[in-house]
Amino acid sequence: MSVVKSTLSEGDLKVVGTALQGALVDLVDLSLVAKQVHWNVVGPRFRSVDDVVATARQHSDTVAERASAVGVNPDGRAGTVAKETAIASVPEGWIKDTDAVKILVDGLGVVIGRMRERIEATDEPDPVTQDLLIALTAELEKHAWMFQAESA
């Protein structure tokens, strides 16, 4: 049951809903991975990951609100995120700074790749959602660039 009547056709709503739900899962998990790395990193060469956490949290809210606005029920529950994420899990214990950078770059790479697929998928059915995903992906790519540049 949807309490919000979408302006999108049923087919377009399915495509857009799938893209937004996937984006939500990726962003929630990315924020959790970045926090776990932040809490456990050791070593001299590591910049704060709080910017990644803030970006992921801010955009997860924006994505969930967009889903609600078009009549899709967003699901950011822990069980859903754990089941649907494509980001590798963070190893237990302390994480050497160089390994932490690799974990974040790899996680960002996975999310960016999936976001680019969603950008393509939402081109025709909903340019508004596509614009949201484009802006989000640009921020994620900036974070990935900065971490890669630091570790070069």
XYZ file of N, CA and C in Angstrom:
456
model
N 0.840 -1.179 0.000
C 0.000 0.000 0.000
C 0.886 1.243 0.000
N 0.582 2.151 -0.890
C 1.302 3.418 -0.920
C 0.335 4.530 -0.556
N 0.722 5.355 0.370
C -0.119 6.484 0.761
C 0.169 7.707 -0.102
N 1.252 7.641 -0.870
C 1.623 8.746 -1.738
C 1.362 8.339 -3.177
N 0.576 9.131 -3.886
C 0.284 8.867 -5.288
C 1.427 9.413 -6.125
N 2.081 8.543 -6.853
C 3.219 8.945 -7.662
C 2.768 9.555 -8.974
N 3.536 10.498 -9.465
C 3.295 11.060 -10.793
C 3.958 10.203 -11.875
N 4.738 9.214 -11.453
C 5.417 8.324 -12.391
C 4.511 7.155 -12.760
N 4.694 6.637 -13.965
C 3.951 5.443 -14.354
C 4.414 4.268 -13.492
N 3.645 3.204 -13.488
C 4.001 2.044 -12.661
C 5.362 1.472 -13.051
N 5.640 1.375 -14.350
C 6.924 0.858 -14.812
C 8.081 1.760 -14.428
N 7.890 3.071 -14.629
C 8.939 4.026 -14.254
C 9.163 4.030 -12.749
N 8.082 3.923 -11.998
C 8.191 3.907 -10.539
C 8.994 2.700 -10.059
N 8.832 1.570 -10.727
C 9.591 0.370 -10.353
C 11.092 0.601 -10.568
N 11.450 1.163 -11.704
C 12.860 1.438 -12.010
C 13.437 2.444 -11.019
N 12.722 3.529 -10.805
C 13.184 4.585 -9.911
C 13.236 4.088 -8.468
N 12.226 3.349 -8.057
C 12.200 2.802 -6.703
C 13.370 1.867 -6.441
N 13.677 1.021 -7.419
C 14.822 0.110 -7.287
C 16.124 0.900 -7.181
N 16.269 1.938 -7.994
C 17.484 2.758 -7.963
C 17.623 3.486 -6.620
N 16.545 4.058 -6.147
C 16.605 4.793 -4.883
C 16.843 3.862 -3.697
N 16.196 2.710 -3.686
C 16.400 1.768 -2.587
C 17.848 1.268 -2.570
N 18.388 0.953 -3.739
C 19.785 0.519 -3.811
C 20.740 1.599 -3.355
N 20.450 2.834 -3.744
C 21.292 3.954 -3.319
C 21.231 4.128 -1.809
N 20.040 3.988 -1.247
C 19.887 4.115 0.201
C 20.715 3.059 0.930
N 20.622 1.827 0.493
C 21.393 0.739 1.120
C 22.884 1.038 1.041
N 23.356 1.431 -0.137
C 24.783 1.722 -0.304
C 25.238 2.854 0.611
N 24.442 3.896 0.712
C 24.836 5.045 1.524
C 24.820 4.732 3.018
N 23.824 4.010 3.463
C 23.778 3.630 4.882
C 24.981 2.763 5.217
N 25.275 1.781 4.357
C 26.416 0.914 4.648
C 27.730 1.666 4.537
N 27.872 2.545 3.556
C 29.094 3.328 3.429
C 29.339 4.157 4.688
N 28.295 4.740 5.244
C 28.486 5.527 6.472
C 28.928 4.635 7.627
N 28.399 3.424 7.702
C 28.794 2.499 8.772
C 30.224 1.996 8.584
N 30.588 1.675 7.357
C 31.960 1.219 7.070
C 32.949 2.327 7.418
N 32.647 3.551 6.995
C 33.565 4.665 7.266
C 33.707 4.916 8.768
N 32.625 4.824 9.510
C 32.715 5.014 10.966
C 33.534 3.896 11.615
N 33.329 2.660 11.184
C 34.080 1.537 11.744
C 35.581 1.724 11.486
N 35.923 2.148 10.271
C 37.318 2.412 9.943
C 37.845 3.560 10.819
N 37.082 4.607 10.938
C 37.478 5.774 11.738
C 37.801 5.384 13.186
N 36.978 4.550 13.762
C 37.159 4.155 15.156
C 38.358 3.236 15.374
N 38.811 2.555 14.328
C 39.830 1.516 14.501
C 41.129 1.758 13.752
N 41.274 2.895 13.112
C 42.480 3.140 12.330
C 43.658 3.446 13.248
N 44.814 2.933 12.858
C 46.062 3.233 13.551
C 47.134 3.553 12.516
N 47.986 4.504 12.824
C 49.074 4.861 11.923
C 49.066 6.343 11.609
N 50.179 6.823 11.094
C 50.353 8.261 10.907
C 49.703 8.837 9.639
N 49.451 8.027 8.637
C 48.988 8.553 7.353
C 47.496 8.314 7.148
N 46.698 9.093 7.795
C 45.276 8.906 7.575
C 44.532 10.183 7.873
N 43.751 10.628 6.913
C 42.917 11.807 7.133
C 41.573 11.364 7.679
N 40.865 12.274 8.241
C 39.576 11.962 8.844
C 38.587 11.457 7.801
N 37.822 10.466 8.174
C 36.783 9.948 7.286
C 35.428 10.562 7.611
N 35.408 11.498 8.523
C 34.129 12.094 8.911
C 33.415 12.773 7.749
N 34.180 13.286 6.768
C 33.540 13.893 5.603
C 32.766 12.853 4.795
N 33.314 11.661 4.681
C 32.622 10.580 3.964
C 31.354 10.197 4.716
N 31.469 10.081 6.019
C 30.305 9.743 6.851
C 29.219 10.802 6.680
N 29.605 12.065 6.755
C 28.631 13.159 6.632
C 27.957 13.152 5.262
N 28.732 12.946 4.221
C 28.164 12.891 2.869
C 27.180 11.729 2.749
N 27.588 10.562 3.209
C 26.722 9.386 3.103
C 25.435 9.564 3.908
N 25.555 10.117 5.099
C 24.361 10.309 5.941
C 23.431 11.365 5.352
N 23.995 12.466 4.908
C 23.179 13.534 4.324
C 22.430 13.018 3.100
N 23.160 12.352 2.221
C 22.536 11.891 0.979
C 21.611 10.703 1.201
N 21.857 9.896 2.219
C 20.916 8.802 2.487
C 19.556 9.386 2.871
N 19.559 10.464 3.610
C 18.307 11.122 3.970
C 17.636 11.719 2.731
N 18.408 12.359 1.884
C 17.869 12.940 0.650
C 17.281 11.863 -0.254
N 17.994 10.744 -0.392
C 17.526 9.630 -1.220
C 16.243 9.039 -0.642
N 16.209 8.825 0.665
C 15.012 8.255 1.299
C 13.823 9.204 1.145
N 14.058 10.487 1.287
C 12.971 11.457 1.129
C 12.487 11.522 -0.307
N 13.393 11.370 -1.273
C 12.982 11.329 -2.685
C 12.125 10.096 -2.933
N 12.533 8.968 -2.381
C 11.747 7.742 -2.536
C 10.335 7.958 -1.984
N 10.238 8.506 -0.806
C 8.932 8.767 -0.205
C 8.115 9.726 -1.066
N 8.768 10.747 -1.615
C 8.071 11.752 -2.420
C 7.447 11.166 -3.679
N 8.081 10.128 -4.237
C 7.525 9.510 -5.449
C 6.671 8.292 -5.137
N 6.475 7.992 -3.855
C 5.573 6.912 -3.480
C 6.227 5.571 -3.234
N 7.529 5.580 -2.975
C 8.266 4.348 -2.694
C 8.637 4.336 -1.217
N 8.393 3.229 -0.561
C 8.713 3.092 0.856
C 10.201 2.796 1.023
N 10.996 3.745 1.571
C 12.430 3.488 1.753
C 12.669 2.525 2.916
N 13.664 1.659 2.761
C 13.974 0.665 3.787
C 15.454 0.712 4.125
N 15.775 1.392 5.217
C 17.158 1.500 5.668
C 17.432 0.688 6.912
N 16.589 -0.329 7.160
C 16.787 -1.157 8.353
C 18.086 -1.957 8.250
N 18.673 -2.240 9.390
C 19.962 -2.933 9.451
C 19.930 -4.253 8.691
N 18.881 -5.034 8.859
C 18.783 -6.322 8.175
C 18.746 -6.169 6.665
N 18.038 -5.165 6.188
C 17.963 -4.909 4.750
C 19.322 -4.490 4.215
N 19.971 -3.586 4.922
C 21.287 -3.112 4.494
C 22.277 -4.282 4.469
N 22.286 -5.094 5.511
C 23.217 -6.228 5.586
C 22.979 -7.220 4.442
N 21.730 -7.417 4.096
C 21.386 -8.388 3.051
C 21.701 -7.871 1.649
N 21.550 -6.573 1.429
C 21.625 -6.035 0.074
C 22.917 -5.295 -0.261
N 23.795 -5.091 0.700
C 25.004 -4.312 0.421
C 25.957 -5.069 -0.503
N 26.727 -4.300 -1.257
C 27.780 -4.876 -2.091
C 29.161 -4.473 -1.582
N 29.198 -3.685 -0.519
C 30.474 -3.242 0.053
C 31.031 -4.361 0.928
N 32.321 -4.627 0.775
C 32.968 -5.661 1.592
C 32.936 -5.259 3.064
N 32.844 -6.248 3.920
C 32.812 -5.950 5.353
C 34.196 -5.531 5.840
N 34.195 -4.753 6.891
C 35.433 -4.260 7.492
C 35.981 -5.347 8.418
N 37.282 -5.630 8.328
C 37.839 -6.643 9.230
C 37.745 -6.210 10.689
N 37.692 -7.175 11.549
C 37.620 -6.911 12.979
C 38.972 -6.428 13.490
N 38.941 -5.575 14.501
C 40.175 -5.144 15.161
C 40.750 -3.870 14.578
N 41.976 -3.567 15.007
C 42.670 -2.367 14.552
C 42.984 -2.492 13.075
N 42.984 -1.351 12.398
C 43.216 -1.329 10.949
C 44.373 -0.376 10.669
N 45.418 -0.901 10.055
C 46.568 -0.067 9.679
C 46.098 1.027 8.724
N 46.668 2.205 8.833
C 46.202 3.347 8.046
C 46.171 3.080 6.541
N 47.187 2.423 6.005
C 47.197 2.132 4.568
C 46.074 1.166 4.191
N 45.770 0.216 5.068
C 44.659 -0.701 4.822
C 43.322 0.030 4.921
N 43.242 0.991 5.832
C 42.012 1.766 5.994
C 41.710 2.560 4.725
N 42.734 3.160 4.142
C 42.545 3.906 2.903
C 42.059 2.969 1.807
N 42.650 1.791 1.702
C 42.230 0.817 0.686
C 40.778 0.397 0.901
N 40.391 0.153 2.130
C 39.012 -0.238 2.439
C 38.047 0.855 1.971
N 38.390 2.102 2.272
C 37.512 3.211 1.881
C 37.488 3.432 0.376
N 38.631 3.374 -0.265
C 38.677 3.544 -1.722
C 37.898 2.423 -2.403
N 38.073 1.193 -1.933
C 37.333 0.067 -2.517
C 35.825 0.221 -2.295
N 35.431 0.588 -1.086
C 34.015 0.785 -0.787
C 33.409 1.905 -1.612
N 34.121 3.013 -1.697
C 33.651 4.113 -2.535
C 33.551 3.691 -3.998
N 34.516 2.918 -4.458
C 34.495 2.444 -5.849
C 33.268 1.594 -6.155
N 32.925 0.719 -5.230
C 31.735 -0.122 -5.403
C 30.485 0.751 -5.469
N 30.362 1.662 -4.540
C 29.180 2.520 -4.485
C 29.101 3.416 -5.729
N 30.218 3.992 -6.125
C 30.239 4.859 -7.311
C 29.832 4.071 -8.554
N 30.352 2.876 -8.711
C 29.984 2.045 -9.861
C 28.488 1.767 -9.907
N 27.929 1.439 -8.751
C 26.489 1.160 -8.686
C 25.674 2.436 -8.892
N 26.167 3.571 -8.404
C 25.461 4.836 -8.617
C 25.432 5.187 -10.105
N 26.525 4.951 -10.796
C 26.568 5.247 -12.228
C 25.557 4.381 -12.994
N 25.385 3.138 -12.584
C 24.356 2.287 -13.193
C 22.966 2.867 -12.933
N 22.745 3.377 -11.736
C 21.453 3.969 -11.391
C 21.220 5.276 -12.151
N 22.273 6.024 -12.384
C 22.161 7.256 -13.180
C 21.646 6.913 -14.572
N 22.241 5.892 -15.164
C 21.785 5.453 -16.494
C 20.341 4.971 -16.457
N 20.011 4.184 -15.460
C 18.678 3.581 -15.377
C 17.578 4.615 -15.187
N 17.886 5.730 -14.533
C 16.860 6.730 -14.231
C 16.801 7.868 -15.257
N 17.618 7.810 -16.286
C 17.670 8.860 -17.307
C 16.292 9.141 -17.907
N 15.641 8.143 -18.414
C 14.330 8.322 -19.047
C 13.184 8.398 -18.036
N 13.112 7.477 -17.083
C 11.926 7.476 -16.227
C 11.811 8.648 -15.257
N 12.947 9.203 -14.795
C 12.846 10.288 -13.809
C 14.128 11.114 -13.755
N 14.232 12.148 -14.584
C 15.418 12.998 -14.575
C 15.665 13.690 -13.231
N 14.627 13.899 -12.439
C 14.815 14.521 -11.123
C 15.640 13.603 -10.227
N 15.265 12.327 -10.186
C 16.045 11.349 -9.420
C 17.441 11.218 -10.006
N 17.545 11.221 -11.330
C 18.854 11.124 -11.965
C 19.744 12.287 -11.532
N 19.209 13.506 -11.506
C 20.001 14.662 -11.067
C 20.494 14.493 -9.635
N 19.629 13.994 -8.775
C 20.010 13.749 -7.381
C 21.181 12.760 -7.329
N 21.081 11.679 -8.108
C 22.137 10.661 -8.119
C 23.436 11.188 -8.724
N 23.328 12.055 -9.725
C 24.521 12.652 -10.333
C 25.267 13.508 -9.304
N 24.546 14.359 -8.606
C 25.178 15.228 -7.602
C 25.832 14.401 -6.500
N 25.147 13.378 -6.052
C 25.673 12.492 -5.015
C 26.941 11.794 -5.492
N 26.910 11.283 -6.701
C 28.068 10.566 -7.239
C 29.274 11.486 -7.381
N 29.044 12.723 -7.747
C 30.149 13.687 -7.851
C 30.851 13.856 -6.502
N 30.082 13.939 -5.429
C 30.685 14.065 -4.095
C 31.455 12.811 -3.704
N 30.894 11.648 -4.008
C 31.585 10.391 -3.683
C 32.883 10.265 -4.473
N 32.849 10.668 -5.744
C 34.062 10.607 -6.564
C 35.135 11.550 -6.028
N 34.735 12.691 -5.493
C 35.705 13.613 -4.893
C 36.371 12.964 -3.686
N 35.574 12.314 -2.829
C 36.152 11.621 -1.674
C 37.125 10.525 -2.131
N 36.728 9.759 -3.126
C 37.596 8.671 -3.630
C 38.911 9.242 -4.169
N 38.821 10.314 -4.894
C 40.024 10.962 -5.441
C 40.953 11.392 -4.308
N 40.392 12.028 -3.282
C 41.219 12.535 -2.185
C 41.923 11.413 -1.439
N 41.211 10.316 -1.198
C 41.846 9.183 -0.511
C 42.926 8.541 -1.389
N 42.641 8.425 -2.681
C 43.634 7.841 -3.584
C 44.865 8.723 -3.679
N 44.665 10.030 -3.755
C 45.793 10.962 -3.859
C 46.654 10.904 -2.599
N 46.014 10.732 -1.469
C 46.743 10.659 -0.208
C 47.622 9.420 -0.138
N 47.176 8.345 -0.734
C 47.901 7.090 -0.595
C 48.871 6.828 -1.741
N 48.965 7.766 -2.682
C 49.852 7.568 -3.841
C 51.304 7.698 -3.465
